[in-house]
Tab-separated table of C-alpha atoms in Angstrom:
chain	number	residue	atom	x	y	z
A	57	MET	CA	6.215	4.232	-0.142
A	58	ALA	CA	8.194	7.464	-0.522
A	59	ALA	CA	5.199	9.483	0.650
A	60	GLY	CA	5.021	10.882	4.167
A	61	LYS	CA	1.512	9.494	4.624
A	62	VAL	CA	-0.162	6.365	3.291
A	63	HIS	CA	-3.779	5.228	3.617
A	64	ALA	CA	-4.335	1.478	4.024
A	65	ASP	CA	-7.311	-0.886	4.012
A	66	ASP	CA	-8.165	-4.407	2.860
A	67	THR	CA	-11.066	-6.418	1.481
A	68	PRO	CA	-11.852	-10.122	0.919
A	69	LEU	CA	-11.243	-11.803	-2.438
A	70	PRO	CA	-12.708	-15.261	-3.181
A	71	VAL	CA	-9.983	-17.534	-4.560
A	72	LEU	CA	-10.392	-21.022	-5.999
A	73	SER	CA	-8.778	-23.614	-3.769
A	74	PRO	CA	-7.022	-26.137	-6.074
A	75	GLY	CA	-8.276	-29.709	-5.891
A	76	ARG	CA	-11.051	-28.956	-3.412
A	77	GLY	CA	-13.793	-27.632	-5.687
A	78	GLU	CA	-14.440	-24.680	-3.400
A	79	THR	CA	-13.107	-21.212	-2.680
A	80	LYS	CA	-11.005	-19.797	0.119
A	81	THR	CA	-10.855	-16.175	1.233
A	82	GLY	CA	-7.791	-14.235	0.166
A	83	ARG	CA	-7.251	-10.529	0.757
A	84	LEU	CA	-6.514	-7.505	-1.359
A	85	TRP	CA	-4.655	-4.743	0.493
A	86	ALA	CA	-4.901	-1.185	-0.816
A	87	TYR	CA	-2.218	1.402	-0.085
A	88	VAL	CA	-3.065	4.906	-1.276
A	89	ARG	CA	-0.970	8.038	-1.704
A	90	ASP	CA	-3.201	11.059	-2.238
A	91	ASP	CA	-2.198	14.390	-0.722
A	92	ARG	CA	-4.245	16.554	-3.061
A	93	PRO	CA	-6.584	17.653	-0.223
A	94	ALA	CA	-3.479	19.244	1.345
A	95	ALA	CA	-2.664	21.104	-1.906
A	96	SER	CA	0.120	18.695	-2.906
A	97	GLN	CA	1.155	18.432	-6.551
A	98	ASP	CA	2.443	14.853	-6.130
A	99	PRO	CA	0.462	12.471	-8.346
A	100	PRO	CA	-1.977	10.217	-6.474
A	101	ALA	CA	-1.512	6.464	-6.712
A	102	VAL	CA	-2.829	3.215	-5.261
A	103	TRP	CA	-0.929	-0.040	-4.901
A	104	PHE	CA	-2.876	-3.272	-4.392
A	105	ALA	CA	-1.173	-6.320	-2.898
A	106	TYR	CA	-2.630	-9.826	-2.638
A	107	SER	CA	-2.231	-12.275	0.245
A	108	GLU	CA	-3.644	-15.713	0.985
A	109	ASN	CA	-5.055	-14.598	4.340
A	110	ARG	CA	-5.404	-11.576	6.614
A	111	LYS	CA	-2.483	-12.193	8.943
A	112	GLY	CA	-0.675	-9.082	10.113
A	113	LEU	CA	2.620	-10.292	8.689
A	114	HIS	CA	1.396	-9.278	5.218
A	115	PRO	CA	0.918	-5.519	5.773
A	116	GLN	CA	4.050	-5.595	7.921
A	117	ALA	CA	5.986	-6.897	4.910
A	118	HIS	CA	4.248	-4.557	2.464
A	119	LEU	CA	5.064	-1.492	4.584
A	120	ALA	CA	8.585	-2.528	5.636
A	121	PRO	CA	10.228	0.253	3.558
A	122	PHE	CA	7.724	2.916	4.632
A	123	LYS	CA	8.434	5.683	7.136
A	124	GLY	CA	5.746	8.194	7.991
A	125	VAL	CA	2.095	8.224	9.025
A	126	LEU	CA	-0.153	5.252	8.321
A	127	GLN	CA	-3.820	6.232	8.213
A	128	ALA	CA	-6.000	3.166	8.720
A	129	ASP	CA	-8.641	1.516	10.866
A	130	ALA	CA	-7.892	-0.198	14.158
A	131	TYR	CA	-6.890	-3.558	12.635
A	132	ALA	CA	-4.591	-5.277	15.128
A	133	GLY	CA	-2.325	-6.563	12.347
A	134	PHE	CA	-0.982	-3.019	11.934
A	135	ASP	CA	0.058	-2.708	15.593
A	136	ALA	CA	3.534	-4.192	15.138
A	137	LEU	CA	4.283	-1.485	12.568
A	138	PHE	CA	3.950	1.232	15.201
A	139	GLU	CA	6.290	-0.318	17.763
A	140	GLY	CA	9.577	1.027	16.400
A	141	GLY	CA	8.376	4.595	15.908
A	142	ALA	CA	9.257	4.782	12.197
A	143	ILE	CA	5.549	4.498	11.371
A	144	VAL	CA	2.999	6.590	13.276
A	145	GLU	CA	-0.687	5.672	13.506
A	146	ALA	CA	-3.511	7.989	12.464
A	147	ALA	CA	-7.028	6.655	12.989
A	148	CYS	CA	-10.246	7.150	11.031
A	149	TRP	CA	-13.178	9.259	12.188
A	150	ALA	CA	-15.396	7.704	9.505
A	151	HIS	CA	-15.111	4.374	11.327
A	152	VAL	CA	-16.154	6.046	14.588
A	153	ARG	CA	-19.043	7.800	12.900
A	154	ARG	CA	-20.216	4.591	11.210
A	155	LYS	CA	-20.570	2.804	14.542
A	156	PHE	CA	-22.827	5.520	15.954
A	157	TYR	CA	-24.726	5.781	12.667
A	158	ASP	CA	-25.563	2.059	12.688
A	159	ILE	CA	-26.830	2.334	16.270
A	160	GLN	CA	-28.912	5.412	15.499
A	161	ARG	CA	-30.394	3.782	12.421
A	162	ALA	CA	-31.275	0.552	14.236
A	163	GLN	CA	-32.280	1.876	17.648
A	164	GLY	CA	-32.875	5.611	17.322
A	165	LEU	CA	-30.939	6.439	20.490
A	166	PRO	CA	-30.617	10.164	21.346
A	167	LEU	CA	-27.039	9.668	22.562
A	168	ALA	CA	-26.039	8.179	19.215
A	169	ALA	CA	-27.681	11.117	17.441
A	170	GLU	CA	-25.764	13.535	19.692
A	171	ALA	CA	-22.478	11.801	18.853
A	172	LEU	CA	-23.242	12.083	15.133
A	173	THR	CA	-23.996	15.803	15.469
A	174	ARG	CA	-20.688	16.409	17.236
A	175	ILE	CA	-18.721	14.417	14.663
A	176	GLN	CA	-20.491	16.183	11.800
A	177	ALA	CA	-19.224	19.497	13.189
A	178	LEU	CA	-15.660	18.199	12.769
A	179	TYR	CA	-16.384	17.299	9.145
A	180	ALA	CA	-17.807	20.765	8.509
A	181	ILE	CA	-14.439	22.216	9.516
A	182	GLU	CA	-12.679	19.754	7.199
A	183	ALA	CA	-14.828	20.866	4.276
A	184	ARG	CA	-13.286	24.322	4.671
A	185	ALA	CA	-9.761	22.916	5.127
A	186	ARG	CA	-9.843	20.796	1.965
A	187	GLY	CA	-7.443	22.006	-0.699
A	188	LYS	CA	-5.559	24.407	1.575
A	189	PRO	CA	-1.809	24.071	2.289
A	190	PRO	CA	-0.839	22.015	5.358
A	191	ALA	CA	0.033	25.042	7.518
A	192	GLU	CA	-3.392	26.610	6.933
A	193	ARG	CA	-5.148	23.313	7.578
A	194	ALA	CA	-3.248	22.808	10.840
A	195	LEU	CA	-4.056	26.347	12.013
A	196	LEU	CA	-7.763	25.974	11.224
A	197	ARG	CA	-7.881	22.668	13.061
A	198	ARG	CA	-6.085	24.041	16.108
A	199	GLN	CA	-8.447	26.983	16.293
A	200	GLU	CA	-11.737	25.257	15.581
A	201	ALA	CA	-11.441	21.458	15.688
A	202	ALA	CA	-9.278	21.111	18.813
A	203	PRO	CA	-11.864	22.692	21.172
A	204	ARG	CA	-14.637	20.529	19.719
A	205	LEU	CA	-12.481	17.421	20.051
A	206	ALA	CA	-11.791	18.215	23.710
A	207	GLU	CA	-15.508	18.673	24.348
A	208	LEU	CA	-16.306	15.446	22.515
A	209	HIS	CA	-13.748	13.515	24.566
A	210	ASP	CA	-15.230	14.802	27.835
A	211	TRP	CA	-18.738	13.984	26.604
A	212	LEU	CA	-17.769	10.429	25.597
A	213	GLN	CA	-16.134	9.814	28.950
A	214	ALA	CA	-19.231	11.082	30.754
A	215	GLN	CA	-21.527	8.850	28.676
A	216	SER	CA	-19.283	5.832	29.267
A	217	LYS	CA	-20.197	6.039	32.966
A	218	ARG	CA	-23.915	6.101	32.210
A	219	VAL	CA	-24.593	3.456	29.562
A	220	SER	CA	-24.552	-0.315	29.947
A	221	ARG	CA	-21.120	-1.839	29.435
A	222	LYS	CA	-22.682	-4.596	27.328
A	223	SER	CA	-24.555	-2.243	24.985
A	224	ASP	CA	-23.715	-1.468	21.374
A	225	LEU	CA	-23.470	2.174	22.364
A	226	MET	CA	-20.759	1.414	24.899
A	227	GLN	CA	-18.815	-0.508	22.269
A	228	ALA	CA	-18.924	2.536	19.980
A	229	ILE	CA	-17.870	4.861	22.798
A	230	GLY	CA	-15.117	2.483	23.876
A	231	TYR	CA	-13.804	2.219	20.333
A	232	ALA	CA	-13.484	6.009	20.099
A	233	LEU	CA	-11.847	6.403	23.517
A	234	ASN	CA	-9.397	3.536	22.922
A	235	GLN	CA	-8.327	5.120	19.626
A	236	TRP	CA	-8.306	8.683	20.910
A	237	SER	CA	-4.606	9.492	20.521
A	238	ALA	CA	-4.625	8.243	16.923
A	239	LEU	CA	-7.946	9.988	16.236
A	240	MET	CA	-6.491	13.292	17.464
A	241	ARG	CA	-3.390	13.088	15.279
A	242	TYR	CA	-4.963	14.765	12.251
A	243	SER	CA	-5.833	17.850	14.331
A	244	THR	CA	-2.169	18.878	14.708
A	245	ASN	CA	-0.822	17.749	11.327
A	246	GLY	CA	-2.039	19.557	8.226
A	247	HIS	CA	-0.820	16.764	5.946
A	248	LEU	CA	-3.250	14.219	7.427
A	249	GLU	CA	-6.918	13.591	6.720
A	250	ILE	CA	-9.752	13.230	9.197
A	251	ASP	CA	-10.515	9.732	7.910
A	252	ASN	CA	-9.329	6.829	5.800
A	253	ASN	CA	-11.855	7.317	3.008
A	254	ALA	CA	-9.103	7.525	0.389
A	255	ALA	CA	-8.403	3.825	0.895
A	256	GLU	CA	-12.074	2.906	1.145
A	257	ARG	CA	-12.778	4.637	-2.178
A	258	ALA	CA	-9.949	2.686	-3.794
A	259	LEU	CA	-11.573	-0.571	-2.685
A	260	ARG	CA	-14.903	0.213	-4.343
A	261	ALA	CA	-13.599	-1.084	-7.671
A	262	VAL	CA	-12.976	-4.461	-6.024
A	263	ALA	CA	-16.475	-4.491	-4.537
A	264	VAL	CA	-17.942	-3.861	-7.996
A	265	GLY	CA	-15.679	-6.532	-9.482
A	266	ARG	CA	-16.840	-9.178	-7.023
A	267	LYS	CA	-20.356	-8.765	-8.399
A	268	ASN	CA	-19.111	-9.606	-11.895
A	269	PHE	CA	-16.795	-12.560	-11.346
A	270	LEU	CA	-17.061	-15.649	-9.164
A	271	PHE	CA	-13.490	-15.878	-7.896
A	272	ALA	CA	-9.807	-15.566	-8.714
A	273	GLY	CA	-8.594	-18.833	-10.215
A	274	SER	CA	-5.569	-19.185	-7.924
A	275	ASP	CA	-3.219	-17.245	-5.665
A	276	ALA	CA	-1.333	-16.247	-8.814
A	277	GLY	CA	-4.639	-14.978	-10.196
A	278	GLY	CA	-5.067	-12.914	-7.029
A	279	GLU	CA	-1.652	-11.357	-7.604
A	280	ARG	CA	-2.572	-10.537	-11.207
A	281	ALA	CA	-5.835	-9.006	-10.008
A	282	ALA	CA	-3.858	-6.837	-7.588
A	283	ALA	CA	-1.629	-5.628	-10.437
A	284	MET	CA	-4.630	-4.800	-12.613
A	285	TYR	CA	-6.471	-3.028	-9.803
A	286	SER	CA	-3.323	-0.983	-9.130
A	287	LEU	CA	-3.301	0.286	-12.722
A	288	ILE	CA	-7.063	0.787	-12.875
A	289	GLY	CA	-7.203	2.556	-9.499
A	290	THR	CA	-4.266	4.823	-10.237
A	291	ALA	CA	-5.676	5.706	-13.654
A	292	THR	CA	-8.927	6.702	-11.969
A	293	LEU	CA	-7.081	8.844	-9.406
A	294	SER	CA	-5.195	10.483	-12.291
A	295	GLY	CA	-8.441	11.530	-13.988
A	296	LEU	CA	-8.191	8.949	-16.768
A	297	ASP	CA	-10.869	6.622	-18.053
A	298	PRO	CA	-9.415	3.249	-16.936
A	299	GLU	CA	-10.585	1.335	-20.021
A	300	ALA	CA	-9.191	4.016	-22.344
A	301	TYR	CA	-5.942	4.051	-20.363
A	302	LEU	CA	-5.465	0.286	-20.688
A	303	ARG	CA	-6.285	0.468	-24.404
A	304	GLU	CA	-3.671	3.199	-24.855
A	305	VAL	CA	-1.036	1.207	-22.989
A	306	LEU	CA	-1.744	-2.033	-24.850
A	307	THR	CA	-1.611	-0.175	-28.157
A	308	ARG	CA	1.776	1.383	-27.441
A	309	ILE	CA	3.598	-1.080	-25.197
A	310	ALA	CA	4.868	-3.504	-27.877
A	311	GLU	CA	6.896	-0.748	-29.530
A	312	HIS	CA	7.790	1.102	-26.328
A	313	PRO	CA	11.397	0.929	-25.024
A	314	ILE	CA	11.491	-1.111	-21.828
A	315	ASN	CA	13.873	1.365	-20.175
A	316	ARG	CA	11.200	4.076	-20.591
A	317	ILE	CA	8.244	2.015	-19.381
A	318	ASP	CA	7.510	4.568	-16.645
A	319	GLU	CA	6.314	6.910	-19.407
A	320	LEU	CA	3.166	4.746	-19.588
A	321	LEU	CA	2.301	5.143	-15.898
A	322	PRO	CA	-1.062	6.874	-15.464
A	323	TRP	CA	0.315	10.152	-14.118
A	324	ASN	CA	2.628	10.498	-17.121
A	325	LEU	CA	-0.235	10.458	-19.633
A	326	ASP	CA	-2.288	13.542	-20.385
A	327	PRO	CA	-5.790	13.342	-18.844
A	328	ALA	CA	-6.911	16.143	-21.177
A	329	LYS	CA	-6.362	13.947	-24.212
A	330	PRO	CA	-9.896	13.187	-25.467
A	331	ILE	CA	-9.280	9.446	-25.802
A	332	LEU	CA	-8.146	9.219	-22.155
A	333	LYS	CA	-10.315	11.763	-20.412
A	334	ALA	CA	-12.665	10.407	-17.756
A	335	ALA	CA	-16.341	11.277	-18.050
């Protein structure tokens, strides 16, 4: 929460409902700090938080101490966070692209293909910006991405007057236009990313986990899962093999002074150590 930018996303988690013999749907929220694409030396980390439902009050509580840019999708539960101005919204071009991609794949519409081509040009610029310092990224975006974004905005507005208001294509266009200010934010801030993929990548471990267990046994089990996913996800971001990291911690923790427990955080262990190194 001390970072200037945080990525956020959430995913369902089946949770056993006590006394009912069935499951309910809890949520795992992922909050990611990873500024390595902007040449930052700060260690990446992910924090998972569990909640019983998807009400907006949960991310509002999670992010209460945060001040900076929140990069996320257009989930309405985040909206209250942006009202005071302490947290600024940055949207996700991957979400925009995915909507047009699904339409193109299902219907083969030329307009959807044109939108994908224009968005891909923005990603080509980002491929060259990755790993550069924020000032260089911002300059490259101003010079090359900003004109393409202006052209794309004009093109989307023109298409919105041509296509059916009830069509899937219009929904995709409307989503982009409604989010335009937040979608543009990355183009003037070299610290930001073009999308929220950092959070989506962090959630992949949960998606794999759901294929291997039926449910969390209780809300407390959901909270324990969040703690474990936080360690596993951060170990992965730190270049450690998660299983080897947990083995190392469990081997050392009984004899480790409690006032130096931070020494066992993933970024404080050496990823070059053979026993910890990820494949």
